[in-house]
Coordinates of C-alpha atoms and ligand atoms in Angstrom, one line a residue:
M1 CA 117.7 88.9 97.3
S2 CA 119.9 90.1 100.2
D3 CA 123.1 88.2 101.2
K4 CA 121.8 88.1 104.8
T5 CA 120.4 84.8 106.1
V6 CA 118.5 83.5 109.1
L7 CA 119.6 80.3 110.7
I8 CA 116.9 78.0 112.0
T9 CA 117.9 75.1 114.3
D10 CA 115.5 72.3 115.0
S11 CA 116.0 71.6 118.8
A12 CA 114.7 68.0 118.4
S13 CA 117.0 66.8 115.6
A14 CA 119.7 69.5 115.8
K15 CA 119.3 69.9 112.0
T16 CA 119.6 73.4 110.6
S17 CA 118.3 75.4 107.7
T18 CA 119.9 78.6 106.5
L19 CA 117.2 80.8 105.0
P20 CA 117.9 83.8 102.8
L21 CA 116.4 87.2 103.6
V22 CA 114.4 88.9 100.8
S23 CA 114.4 92.7 100.8
G24 CA 112.5 95.1 98.7
N25 CA 113.3 98.8 98.0
M26 CA 111.4 99.9 101.2
G27 CA 109.9 98.2 104.2
E28 CA 110.9 95.3 106.3
P29 CA 112.7 92.3 104.9
A30 CA 111.1 88.8 104.9
V31 CA 112.6 85.3 105.4
D32 CA 112.4 83.2 102.3
I33 CA 111.1 79.9 103.8
G34 CA 110.9 78.1 100.5
K35 CA 113.5 75.4 101.5
L36 CA 112.4 75.1 105.1
H37 CA 110.3 72.0 104.4
K38 CA 113.0 70.3 102.4
D39 CA 115.6 71.0 105.1
L40 CA 113.7 70.4 108.3
G41 CA 110.4 68.8 107.2
Y42 CA 108.3 71.7 108.6
F43 CA 105.7 73.9 107.1
T44 CA 105.0 77.3 108.6
F45 CA 101.7 78.2 110.3
D46 CA 100.3 81.7 109.9
P47 CA 96.5 82.0 109.9
G48 CA 95.4 85.2 108.3
F49 CA 98.9 85.7 106.7
V50 CA 99.8 88.0 109.6
S51 CA 103.5 87.5 109.0
T52 CA 103.5 86.3 105.4
A53 CA 104.5 88.2 102.2
S54 CA 102.8 86.4 99.4
T55 CA 104.5 88.1 96.5
R56 CA 106.9 90.8 95.3
S57 CA 105.1 93.8 94.0
A58 CA 106.1 97.2 92.7
I59 CA 102.6 98.8 92.9
T60 CA 101.8 100.0 96.4
F61 CA 103.8 100.5 99.6
I62 CA 102.3 100.8 103.1
D63 CA 104.2 101.6 106.3
G64 CA 101.6 100.8 108.9
D65 CA 103.5 102.3 111.8
K66 CA 104.1 105.6 110.2
G67 CA 100.8 105.8 108.4
V68 CA 102.4 106.0 104.9
L69 CA 100.7 104.9 101.7
L70 CA 102.4 105.3 98.3
Y71 CA 101.1 104.3 94.9
R72 CA 104.1 103.6 92.7
G73 CA 106.1 105.8 95.1
Y74 CA 103.8 108.8 95.1
P75 CA 102.3 109.7 98.5
I76 CA 98.5 109.3 98.7
E77 CA 98.2 112.9 100.0
Q78 CA 99.8 114.3 96.9
L79 CA 97.7 112.1 94.6
A80 CA 94.5 113.0 96.5
K81 CA 95.2 116.7 96.1
Q82 CA 96.6 116.9 92.5
S83 CA 95.6 113.8 90.5
S84 CA 92.4 112.2 89.3
F85 CA 91.1 108.7 89.6
L86 CA 91.7 107.8 86.0
E87 CA 95.2 109.1 86.1
V88 CA 95.8 107.0 89.3
A89 CA 94.4 104.0 87.4
Y90 CA 96.9 104.6 84.6
L91 CA 99.7 105.0 87.2
L92 CA 98.8 101.8 89.0
I93 CA 98.7 99.8 85.8
N94 CA 101.6 101.3 83.9
G95 CA 104.0 102.3 86.8
E96 CA 104.5 105.9 85.7
L97 CA 102.4 109.0 85.5
P98 CA 101.2 109.6 82.0
T99 CA 102.1 112.5 79.7
S100 CA 99.1 114.5 78.4
A101 CA 99.1 112.4 75.1
Q102 CA 99.3 109.1 77.0
F103 CA 96.5 110.2 79.4
G104 CA 94.4 111.4 76.4
A105 CA 94.8 108.0 74.7
F106 CA 94.0 106.1 77.9
E107 CA 90.9 108.1 78.7
D108 CA 89.7 107.8 75.2
E109 CA 90.1 104.0 75.3
V110 CA 88.4 103.6 78.6
T111 CA 85.6 105.9 77.5
H112 CA 85.0 103.9 74.4
H113 CA 84.7 100.6 76.3
T114 CA 82.0 101.8 78.8
M115 CA 79.0 100.3 76.9
M116 CA 77.7 97.0 78.0
Q117 CA 76.1 94.6 75.5
E118 CA 72.2 94.5 75.5
S119 CA 72.3 90.8 76.4
L120 CA 74.3 91.7 79.5
K121 CA 71.6 94.2 80.4
N122 CA 69.1 91.4 79.9
F123 CA 71.2 89.2 82.1
L124 CA 70.9 91.8 84.9
H125 CA 67.2 91.9 84.4
G126 CA 67.1 88.2 85.4
F127 CA 67.9 89.1 89.0
H128 CA 65.2 89.3 91.6
Y129 CA 64.0 92.9 92.1
D130 CA 65.5 93.1 95.6
A131 CA 68.9 91.7 94.8
H132 CA 71.8 93.4 96.6
P133 CA 73.8 95.4 94.0
M134 CA 77.0 93.6 95.2
A135 CA 75.4 90.3 94.2
M136 CA 74.5 91.7 90.8
L137 CA 77.9 93.2 90.3
C138 CA 79.7 90.0 91.2
G139 CA 77.6 87.9 88.9
A140 CA 77.6 90.4 86.0
V141 CA 81.4 90.9 86.1
A142 CA 82.0 87.1 86.1
S143 CA 79.7 86.9 83.2
L144 CA 81.9 89.3 81.1
S145 CA 84.0 86.3 80.3
A146 CA 81.0 84.9 78.4
F147 CA 80.8 88.1 76.3
Y148 CA 84.4 89.0 75.5
H149 CA 86.2 85.9 74.2
D150 CA 88.8 88.2 72.6
T151 CA 90.4 88.8 76.0
L152 CA 90.5 85.3 77.4
D153 CA 94.0 84.3 76.1
I154 CA 95.9 85.4 79.2
S155 CA 99.3 84.5 77.5
D156 CA 98.7 87.4 75.1
P157 CA 99.8 90.8 76.7
E158 CA 97.5 92.8 74.4
Q159 CA 94.5 90.7 75.4
R160 CA 95.4 91.1 79.1
R161 CA 95.8 94.9 78.6
L162 CA 92.4 95.1 76.8
A163 CA 90.7 93.1 79.6
A164 CA 92.1 95.6 82.1
I165 CA 90.7 98.5 80.2
R166 CA 87.3 96.8 79.7
L167 CA 87.0 96.2 83.5
I168 CA 87.9 99.8 84.4
A169 CA 85.4 101.0 81.8
K170 CA 82.5 98.6 82.4
V171 CA 82.4 98.1 86.1
P172 CA 80.8 101.6 86.7
T173 CA 78.3 100.9 83.9
I174 CA 77.3 97.6 85.5
A175 CA 77.3 99.1 89.0
A176 CA 74.9 102.0 88.0
A177 CA 72.7 99.5 86.1
A178 CA 72.4 97.3 89.1
Y179 CA 71.3 100.3 91.2
R180 CA 68.8 101.5 88.6
Y181 CA 67.4 98.0 88.3
S182 CA 66.9 97.8 92.1
I183 CA 64.8 100.9 92.1
D184 CA 63.0 100.0 88.9
W185 CA 64.3 103.0 86.9
P186 CA 65.4 102.6 83.2
I187 CA 69.1 101.9 82.8
R188 CA 71.0 104.9 81.4
Y189 CA 73.7 104.4 78.8
P190 CA 77.2 105.9 79.4
R191 CA 77.7 109.3 77.9
N192 CA 81.1 109.6 76.2
N193 CA 81.2 113.4 76.5
L194 CA 81.6 113.2 80.3
E195 CA 84.6 112.3 82.4
Y196 CA 84.7 109.1 84.4
C197 CA 83.0 110.1 87.7
T198 CA 80.5 112.5 86.2
R199 CA 79.5 109.8 83.7
F200 CA 79.0 107.4 86.5
L201 CA 76.8 109.9 88.4
H202 CA 74.7 110.5 85.3
M203 CA 74.1 106.8 84.9
M204 CA 73.1 106.6 88.5
F205 CA 70.8 109.7 88.8
E206 CA 69.7 111.0 85.4
V207 CA 66.1 110.5 84.6
P208 CA 64.9 110.3 80.9
S209 CA 62.5 113.2 81.3
E210 CA 64.9 116.0 82.3
P211 CA 68.7 116.9 82.3
L212 CA 70.6 116.2 85.5
Q213 CA 71.8 119.3 87.4
L214 CA 75.0 118.0 89.0
N215 CA 76.9 120.0 91.6
P216 CA 80.6 119.7 90.6
V217 CA 81.4 119.1 94.3
V218 CA 79.8 115.7 94.0
A219 CA 82.0 114.4 91.1
K220 CA 85.1 115.9 92.8
A221 CA 84.3 114.2 96.1
L222 CA 83.6 110.9 94.3
D223 CA 86.9 111.1 92.4
L224 CA 88.8 111.7 95.6
L225 CA 87.2 108.7 97.3
F226 CA 88.0 106.5 94.2
I227 CA 91.7 107.6 94.4
L228 CA 91.8 106.7 98.1
H229 CA 90.2 103.3 97.5
A230 CA 92.1 102.4 94.3
D231 CA 94.7 100.1 95.7
H232 CA 96.0 98.8 99.0
E233 CA 98.7 96.3 98.3
Q234 CA 97.9 92.6 99.2
N235 CA 94.6 93.2 101.0
A236 CA 92.0 90.4 101.2
S237 CA 90.3 91.1 97.8
T238 CA 93.5 91.8 95.9
S239 CA 95.1 88.6 97.4
T240 CA 91.9 86.8 96.2
V241 CA 92.3 88.2 92.7
R242 CA 95.9 87.0 92.7
L243 CA 95.1 83.6 94.1
V244 CA 92.4 83.0 91.5
G245 CA 94.7 84.5 88.9
S246 CA 97.5 82.1 89.9
T247 CA 95.3 79.2 88.5
G248 CA 95.3 80.8 85.1
A249 CA 91.6 81.8 85.4
N250 CA 90.4 84.6 83.1
P251 CA 90.5 88.2 84.3
Y252 CA 86.7 88.7 84.7
A253 CA 86.5 85.6 86.9
C254 CA 89.5 86.9 89.0
V255 CA 87.9 90.3 89.5
A256 CA 84.5 88.8 90.3
A257 CA 86.3 86.8 93.0
G258 CA 87.8 90.0 94.3
I259 CA 84.4 91.6 94.4
A260 CA 83.1 88.7 96.5
A261 CA 86.0 89.1 98.9
L262 CA 85.5 92.8 99.2
W263 CA 81.8 92.3 100.2
G264 CA 82.6 91.0 103.6
P265 CA 82.1 93.4 106.5
A266 CA 85.7 93.0 107.7
H267 CA 86.8 94.4 104.4
G268 CA 84.9 96.6 101.9
G269 CA 81.5 95.8 103.4
A270 CA 82.6 97.9 106.4
N271 CA 81.5 101.2 104.9
E272 CA 77.9 100.0 104.6
A273 CA 78.2 98.5 108.1
V274 CA 79.5 101.8 109.5
L275 CA 76.4 103.7 108.4
K276 CA 74.1 101.1 109.8
M277 CA 76.0 101.2 113.1
L278 CA 75.8 105.0 113.3
A279 CA 72.1 104.9 112.5
D280 CA 71.6 102.2 115.2
I281 CA 73.5 104.4 117.8
G282 CA 71.2 107.2 116.6
D283 CA 72.4 109.9 118.9
A284 CA 75.7 111.2 120.3
K285 CA 74.5 110.6 123.8
N286 CA 74.3 106.8 123.1
V287 CA 78.0 106.6 122.0
G288 CA 79.3 105.6 125.5
K289 CA 77.1 102.5 125.5
A290 CA 78.2 101.5 122.0
V291 CA 81.8 101.8 122.9
E292 CA 81.3 99.6 126.0
K293 CA 79.5 97.0 123.9
A294 CA 82.4 97.0 121.4
K295 CA 84.8 96.3 124.3
D296 CA 82.8 93.4 125.5
K297 CA 84.0 90.3 123.6
N298 CA 80.8 88.4 124.3
S299 CA 78.7 91.0 122.6
G300 CA 80.0 90.0 119.1
F301 CA 79.9 93.7 118.2
R302 CA 82.9 95.6 116.9
L303 CA 83.1 99.3 116.1
M304 CA 82.9 99.2 112.3
G305 CA 85.3 101.5 110.6
F306 CA 87.8 101.0 113.4
G307 CA 91.1 99.0 113.3
H308 CA 93.3 97.8 110.5
R309 CA 95.6 94.9 110.0
V310 CA 98.5 97.0 108.8
Y311 CA 97.9 100.5 110.1
K312 CA 98.8 100.6 113.8
N313 CA 99.1 104.4 114.1
F314 CA 96.6 106.1 111.7
D315 CA 95.2 105.3 108.3
P316 CA 96.3 108.2 106.1
R317 CA 93.2 107.7 103.9
A318 CA 91.0 108.3 107.0
T319 CA 92.8 111.6 107.7
I320 CA 92.1 112.8 104.2
I321 CA 88.5 111.6 104.2
R322 CA 87.8 113.1 107.6
E323 CA 88.8 116.5 106.3
T324 CA 86.9 116.0 103.0
C325 CA 83.8 114.9 104.9
H326 CA 83.5 118.3 106.6
Q327 CA 84.2 120.2 103.4
V328 CA 81.7 118.2 101.3
L329 CA 78.9 118.4 103.8
A330 CA 79.4 122.2 104.1
A331 CA 79.6 122.7 100.3
L332 CA 76.4 120.7 99.8
G333 CA 74.7 122.3 102.7
V334 CA 74.1 118.9 104.3
N335 CA 73.5 118.7 108.0
D336 CA 73.8 115.0 108.9
P337 CA 73.2 114.1 112.5
L338 CA 75.2 110.9 111.8
L339 CA 78.3 113.0 111.5
D340 CA 77.8 114.2 115.1
V341 CA 77.5 110.6 116.2
A342 CA 80.6 109.7 114.2
L343 CA 82.6 112.6 115.7
E344 CA 81.6 111.7 119.2
L345 CA 82.3 108.0 118.6
E346 CA 85.8 108.8 117.3
Q347 CA 86.5 111.1 120.3
V348 CA 85.3 108.6 122.9
A349 CA 87.1 105.6 121.3
L350 CA 90.4 107.4 120.8
K351 CA 90.6 108.2 124.5
D352 CA 89.6 104.7 125.7
P353 CA 92.5 102.5 126.9
Y354 CA 91.0 99.4 125.1
F355 CA 91.3 101.1 121.7
I356 CA 94.6 102.8 122.6
E357 CA 96.3 99.6 123.7
R358 CA 95.2 97.7 120.6
K359 CA 96.1 100.6 118.3
L360 CA 92.6 100.8 116.9
Y361 CA 92.0 104.0 114.9
P362 CA 89.3 105.0 112.4
N363 CA 90.0 103.5 109.0
V364 CA 89.2 104.6 105.5
D365 CA 85.6 103.3 105.9
F366 CA 84.7 105.3 109.0
Y367 CA 83.9 108.5 107.2
S368 CA 83.5 107.4 103.5
G369 CA 79.9 106.3 104.2
I370 CA 78.9 109.7 105.5
I371 CA 80.3 111.3 102.3
Y372 CA 78.5 108.8 100.1
K373 CA 75.3 109.5 101.9
A374 CA 75.8 113.2 101.4
L375 CA 76.3 112.5 97.7
K376 CA 72.9 110.6 97.7
I377 CA 74.5 107.3 97.0
P378 CA 72.3 104.7 98.7
T379 CA 73.8 102.6 101.5
E380 CA 73.6 99.3 99.6
M381 CA 75.8 100.9 96.9
F382 CA 78.7 101.8 99.3
T383 CA 80.6 98.6 98.8
V384 CA 79.9 98.8 95.1
M385 CA 81.6 102.2 95.0
F386 CA 84.6 100.7 96.7
A387 CA 84.6 97.9 94.1
I388 CA 84.6 100.4 91.2
A389 CA 87.7 102.1 92.6
R390 CA 89.5 98.9 93.6
T391 CA 89.0 97.5 90.1
A392 CA 92.0 99.7 89.1
G393 CA 94.1 98.0 91.8
W394 CA 92.9 94.5 91.1
V395 CA 93.7 94.7 87.4
A396 CA 97.1 96.3 88.1
H397 CA 98.0 93.4 90.4
W398 CA 96.6 90.8 87.9
L399 CA 98.7 92.3 85.1
E400 CA 101.8 92.4 87.3
Q401 CA 101.2 88.8 88.4
H402 CA 101.2 87.7 84.8
Q403 CA 104.5 89.4 84.1
D404 CA 106.2 87.9 87.2
K405 CA 108.2 84.8 86.3
D406 CA 108.0 83.6 89.9
T407 CA 104.1 83.3 89.8
K408 CA 103.0 79.8 90.5
I409 CA 99.6 78.4 91.6
G410 CA 98.8 79.5 95.2
R411 CA 98.4 76.4 97.2
P412 CA 98.8 76.7 101.0
R413 CA 99.1 73.7 103.3
Q414 CA 97.3 73.1 106.6
I415 CA 97.6 71.7 110.1
Y416 CA 95.2 68.8 110.0
T417 CA 92.9 68.5 113.1
G418 CA 90.4 65.9 111.9
A419 CA 90.0 62.2 112.8
T420 CA 93.1 60.0 112.5
T421 CA 93.1 57.0 110.2
R422 CA 90.2 54.7 110.9
D423 CA 88.3 51.8 109.2
Y424 CA 85.0 52.2 107.4
T425 CA 82.1 50.6 109.2
P426 CA 79.1 49.4 107.1
I427 CA 75.9 51.3 107.8
T428 CA 74.2 48.2 109.3
K429 CA 76.9 48.0 111.9
R430 CA 76.9 51.7 113.0
Ligands
CMC1 N1 86.2 97.1 117.5 C1 86.5 96.5 118.7 N2 87.6 95.7 118.9 C2 88.4 95.5 117.8 C3 88.1 96.1 116.6 C4 86.9 96.9 116.5 N3 86.6 97.4 115.3 N4 89.0 95.7 115.7 C5 89.9 94.9 116.4 N5 89.5 94.8 117.7 C6 90.2 94.1 118.8 C7 90.0 92.6 118.6 O1 88.9 92.1 119.4 C8 91.3 92.1 119.2 O2 91.3 92.3 120.6 P1 92.1 91.2 121.6 O3 93.5 91.4 121.3 O4 91.7 91.6 123.0 O5 91.6 89.8 121.2 C9 92.3 93.2 118.8 O6 91.6 94.4 118.6 C10 93.0 92.8 117.4 O7 92.0 92.5 116.5 P2 92.2 91.5 115.3 O8 90.8 91.0 114.9 O9 93.1 90.4 115.7 O10 92.9 92.4 114.2 P3 92.9 92.0 112.7 O11 94.2 92.7 112.1 O12 92.8 90.6 112.4 O13 91.6 92.7 112.0 C11 90.1 94.3 111.1 C12 91.6 93.9 111.4 C13 90.1 95.5 110.2 C14 89.4 93.1 110.4 C15 89.4 94.6 112.5 O14 90.0 95.7 113.1 C16 87.9 94.8 112.3 O15 87.2 93.9 112.3 N6 87.5 96.1 112.1 C17 86.1 96.4 111.9 C18 85.8 96.2 110.4 C19 86.4 97.3 109.5 O16 86.3 98.5 109.8 N7 87.0 96.9 108.4 C20 87.5 97.8 107.4 C21 89.0 97.7 107.3 S1 89.7 99.0 106.3 C22 89.1 98.9 104.8 C23 89.4 97.6 104.1 O17 90.4 97.0 104.2 O18 88.5 97.1 103.4

């Protein structure tokens, strides 16, 4: 807490409220409005939480104007180049980079929790054959609470830790199983001799009849995408996990709620929507028309993969992904015409005053779909991929929340716009 304050004066009553400023280690301070209602009788109104910090957190820092993203203080560019997704997951959860011994123990524990129970497999088989894999993932992750009663006592730090490991370990297994079910292929069990991303790719693509020949470029690209998607401070899905977590709900229910929030096209669903949009545009020569449509408020169409609530300069993840996209496509010998459409769209939009004035830049999802497509990940799985990576962030926030003595149930207020008090009329008199 800083010793600076903000004085609010109610011009109607001349009453005042002196509100403390709260500062973190980096970033802008916030006004602690906790006693505003007691002092002046007012709530605050902030739809979409545009100006509201909902919690203190030591996990991820973003400077939206400068395009900075840090996980536990480490720049995303350095982690993308030098780390691995599983090491980043450890970092997010534990706050420090692991030693070799710590990483070995963590990897071993995650690896040995990747299996799912046969009855969970049968549960997945209950879905209709054309179920969207996000629907299956959401349902199956929520159902983990029915399978792992030994991790439901959230007052026990060891049970919380084990639940976090289970989620990081099992979400890829469930995700791959959901995909295999959707194409009527037999589900593959996780192979413990493979590392995290390669194991996931084997569960996705290996057929029982022959060994899978996997280009190492594929696992490396996937690992990078997972690092970039692992956390993003209080985004909509993480805030959802925290809101559900604030009620004392179990970790599997909290993460399932996060998956549901991620699914929306304004959030993680954007990567799937980008690819559909690029396919609809079809050819670089049609880009001008699409940009005009996106500027027309009556069209209901937005450029998917453009814009961000926090980044108003550039999204550092998009910069890394853009470069990787070219490298991966070249390394895999993929010539995707959608990349030409994407490049043209980016060029045209970045020069257009509408996008310049509103500070709308390509975000992380603009290029990730093109990479996923080159890796032969089906479009319906794009948001699932995001969910696998974001699980690391969700559990890190959930763990942090349960160590924070200031945590209380999230319960916003409202500005009521309905009917004023009126008397009930019996149905015969209406
Ligand atoms: N295309 C066209 N216009 C846009 C777009 C877009 N993609 N994004 C924002 N605008 C306009 C919007 O119409 C508004 O214009 P005006 O001021 O004239 O009314 C202005 O820019 C500000 O938009 P906003 O909706 O108030 O901004 P927001 O911070 O509430 O929304 C956003 C951020 C990411 C939801 C939005 O930019 C968007 O819908 N983008 C497309 C979906 C997308 O790519 N989502 C992925 C986000 S990054 C990954 C993740 O977080 O999951």
